[in-house]
């Protein structure tokens, strides 16, 4: 797929801007109740972007959402848009909310996670579904399949 890179993005108010200059490793929808609450929706969407292909180009995002040691959720301090997540110990990628990017419709989810907590009406069209998270050893194959699918 031609990802038409780089892509610009911004929070709802436009005070925090981002640029994605690398193709996603995989796209996802998460049905966990935490994502439902943080996104005020049935699920959250994300695109795992290689860290070197992601930049905040304007503004200063703040940590919000769950303030745990494992994941840091970044928001605009003004409009409170949930913009991206960085997982502790996994600094090689950033989970970006693709709806913030130009051409967000190109980022259909390839996998969906936490379907055990899925709301009964929520459908994503994802190719692969997982009751919780995929086992760590599956990710390399999933990323390869995603590249072929895209």
Coordinates of C-alpha atoms in Angstrom, one line a residue:
X1 CA 0.0 0.0 0.0
X2 CA 1.1 3.5 -0.7
X3 CA 0.9 5.2 2.7
X4 CA 1.2 8.7 1.3
X5 CA 3.9 9.6 3.8
X6 CA 4.5 11.8 5.6
X7 CA 1.1 12.4 7.1
X8 CA 0.3 15.3 9.3
X9 CA -2.1 15.2 12.2
X10 CA -3.4 17.2 15.1
X11 CA -5.6 17.1 18.2
X12 CA -9.1 18.4 18.0
X13 CA -8.1 22.0 18.8
X14 CA -5.0 21.9 16.7
X15 CA -2.6 23.0 19.5
X16 CA -0.6 19.7 19.3
X17 CA 0.5 18.6 15.9
X18 CA 2.2 15.3 14.9
X19 CA 3.9 13.9 11.8
X20 CA 4.0 10.3 10.8
X21 CA 6.8 9.5 8.3
X22 CA 6.9 5.7 8.5
X23 CA 4.4 3.1 7.5
X24 CA 2.5 1.4 10.4
X25 CA 3.8 -1.9 11.6
X26 CA 0.2 -3.0 12.2
X27 CA -3.2 -1.3 12.8
X28 CA -5.5 -2.3 15.7
X29 CA -8.8 -1.8 17.4
X30 CA -8.9 -2.4 21.2
X31 CA -12.2 -3.3 22.9
X32 CA -10.9 -3.2 26.5
X33 CA -13.0 -1.3 28.9
X34 CA -10.2 1.2 29.6
X35 CA -10.0 2.1 25.9
X36 CA -13.8 2.4 25.8
X37 CA -13.7 4.9 28.6
X38 CA -10.7 6.9 27.4
X39 CA -12.1 7.1 23.8
X40 CA -15.7 7.5 24.9
X41 CA -16.5 5.0 22.2
X42 CA -16.9 1.2 21.7
X43 CA -13.2 0.8 21.0
X44 CA -10.0 2.7 20.3
X45 CA -8.1 2.6 17.1
X46 CA -4.3 2.7 16.9
X47 CA -1.5 2.4 14.4
X48 CA 1.8 1.1 15.7
X49 CA 4.3 3.5 14.1
X50 CA 8.1 2.9 14.3
X51 CA 9.4 5.4 16.8
X52 CA 11.8 7.0 14.3
X53 CA 8.8 7.7 12.0
X54 CA 6.8 9.7 14.6
X55 CA 7.3 13.2 15.8
X56 CA 5.4 15.8 17.8
X57 CA 5.9 18.9 15.7
X58 CA 4.0 21.5 17.7
X59 CA 2.8 21.8 21.2
X60 CA 3.4 19.8 24.3
X61 CA 1.3 16.7 25.0
X62 CA 0.7 15.6 28.6
X63 CA 0.3 12.2 30.2
X64 CA -3.3 11.4 31.0
X65 CA -5.6 8.4 31.2
X66 CA -4.1 5.6 33.1
X67 CA -1.0 6.8 35.0
X68 CA 0.6 3.4 35.2
X69 CA 4.2 2.3 34.9
X70 CA 3.5 0.1 31.8
X71 CA 1.9 2.6 29.4
X72 CA 1.9 6.4 29.0
X73 CA -1.1 7.9 27.3
X74 CA -0.5 11.3 25.8
X75 CA -3.2 14.0 25.4
X76 CA -3.5 17.6 24.4
X77 CA -3.6 19.6 27.6
X78 CA -6.2 22.0 26.1
X79 CA -8.8 19.8 24.3
X80 CA -7.8 16.6 26.0
X81 CA -7.7 14.6 22.8
X82 CA -6.0 11.2 23.3
X83 CA -3.2 11.3 20.8
X84 CA -0.8 8.5 21.3
X85 CA 0.5 5.9 23.7
X86 CA 4.0 4.7 24.5
X87 CA 4.5 1.4 26.2
X88 CA 7.3 1.1 28.8
X89 CA 10.2 -1.1 27.5
X90 CA 8.9 -1.0 24.0
X91 CA 10.4 2.3 22.8
X92 CA 10.7 1.1 19.2
X93 CA 7.1 2.0 18.4
X94 CA 4.4 4.6 19.2
X95 CA 0.7 3.7 19.1
X96 CA -0.9 6.7 17.3
X97 CA -4.6 7.4 17.2
X98 CA -5.0 7.3 13.4
X99 CA -8.2 9.4 13.4
X100 CA -5.9 12.4 14.1
X101 CA -4.1 11.9 10.8
X102 CA -4.9 13.1 7.3
X103 CA -6.6 10.3 5.4
X104 CA -7.6 8.4 8.5
X105 CA -9.8 6.0 6.5
X106 CA -6.6 4.3 5.2
X107 CA -6.0 2.9 8.7
X108 CA -8.5 0.1 8.9
X109 CA -7.7 -2.2 11.9
X110 CA -5.9 -5.4 10.9
X111 CA -6.3 -6.9 14.4
X112 CA -8.7 -6.4 17.2
X113 CA -7.9 -7.1 20.8
X114 CA -9.8 -7.6 24.0
X115 CA -12.8 -8.9 22.2
X116 CA -13.7 -10.6 25.5
X117 CA -14.7 -7.1 26.7
X118 CA -16.3 -6.0 23.4
X119 CA -19.7 -4.3 23.4
X120 CA -22.2 -6.6 21.6
X121 CA -22.8 -4.1 18.7
X122 CA -19.2 -3.1 18.0
X123 CA -17.8 -4.3 14.7
X124 CA -14.5 -3.3 13.3
X125 CA -13.9 -5.4 10.2
X126 CA -10.6 -6.5 11.6
X127 CA -9.0 -9.6 10.0
X128 CA -7.7 -11.1 13.2
X129 CA -9.4 -11.2 16.6
X130 CA -8.0 -11.9 20.1
X131 CA -9.8 -12.6 23.3
X132 CA -7.1 -10.4 25.1
X133 CA -3.8 -9.5 23.5
X134 CA -1.9 -11.6 21.0
X135 CA 0.9 -13.6 22.4
X136 CA 4.2 -11.7 22.1
X137 CA 5.6 -14.4 19.8
X138 CA 2.8 -13.7 17.3
X139 CA 3.6 -10.1 16.6
X140 CA 6.4 -10.7 14.1
X141 CA 4.1 -12.8 12.0
X142 CA 1.2 -10.4 12.4
X143 CA 3.3 -7.5 11.2
X144 CA 4.4 -9.5 8.2
X145 CA 0.8 -10.5 7.4
X146 CA -0.2 -6.8 7.8
X147 CA 2.4 -5.7 5.2
X148 CA 1.0 -8.3 2.8
X149 CA -2.6 -7.4 3.5
X150 CA -2.0 -3.6 3.1

